[in-house]
């Protein structure tokens, strides 16, 4: 059974990795090397790292390690990830989805820094949104809602009128904590109870509504909602 959800919003807040860009191959290479250097199981590490800034993942994985060391490691990891764009591609439908947002208030809200987000969006052939909230812009990593709240503020839209697109548990939790509805993208998202889940962005159609609203028509087998 195929069902269609229709969400109404005034602005969209978009995660990058796993949502617009498939960077899993690069993330796996860099984080598994880090896991090996620190005597950790790579599979367990990969369960934690998606969606968060690196230092926040390290704090969970090595809770007794000084935070200064986590920040230093994070800087090195960001440089490694920025240099490693092999296999980084656009999520199916991302090009058309971003093109449909021309004139619609939207922002990129990512745990990557400026250099990494620029490199990955370029590798995937995607144009950067004009408004970007990156790692440098916030004091707290997802699942803290700061990034999404900052994105809404920069767009001049109330949080309740925003829809978040996210793939990770940390990102979905951040969107919910910000008081926003969340569209989960990809296989990880379904485990974290977003409002609706799509396989990829080919399942989302953007329509301009009345009075500055945007209607998101989301088609996916077995998922339906109207909000």
mmCIF file of N, CA and C in Angstrom, residues 12 32 38 87 109 158 174 210:
data_model
loop_
_atom_site.group_PDB
_atom_site.id
_atom_site.type_symbol
_atom_site.label_atom_id
_atom_site.label_comp_id
_atom_site.label_asym_id
_atom_site.label_seq_id
_atom_site.Cartn_x
_atom_site.Cartn_y
_atom_site.Cartn_z
ATOM 1 N N UNK A 12 12.156 25.119 5.522
ATOM 2 C CA UNK A 12 12.722 23.781 5.633
ATOM 3 C C UNK A 12 14.155 23.881 6.131
ATOM 4 N N UNK A 32 36.560 4.389 11.306
ATOM 5 C CA UNK A 32 37.109 3.066 11.635
ATOM 6 C C UNK A 32 38.624 3.156 11.903
ATOM 7 N N UNK A 38 42.243 3.933 18.779
ATOM 8 C CA UNK A 38 41.834 4.076 20.177
ATOM 9 C C UNK A 38 41.370 2.767 20.807
ATOM 10 N N UNK A 87 33.688 8.525 -3.368
ATOM 11 C CA UNK A 87 32.413 7.865 -3.124
ATOM 12 C C UNK A 87 31.332 8.766 -2.570
ATOM 13 N N UNK A 109 21.570 22.780 7.904
ATOM 14 C CA UNK A 109 21.937 22.717 9.323
ATOM 15 C C UNK A 109 22.718 21.423 9.507
ATOM 16 N N UNK A 158 9.042 30.899 12.704
ATOM 17 C CA UNK A 158 8.845 30.248 14.003
ATOM 18 C C UNK A 158 9.180 28.763 13.902
ATOM 19 N N UNK A 174 17.176 16.276 17.759
ATOM 20 C CA UNK A 174 17.387 17.728 17.783
ATOM 21 C C UNK A 174 16.197 18.465 17.174
ATOM 22 N N UNK A 210 -0.540 28.776 -0.376
ATOM 23 C CA UNK A 210 -0.992 30.157 -0.233
ATOM 24 C C UNK A 210 -0.275 30.845 0.923
#
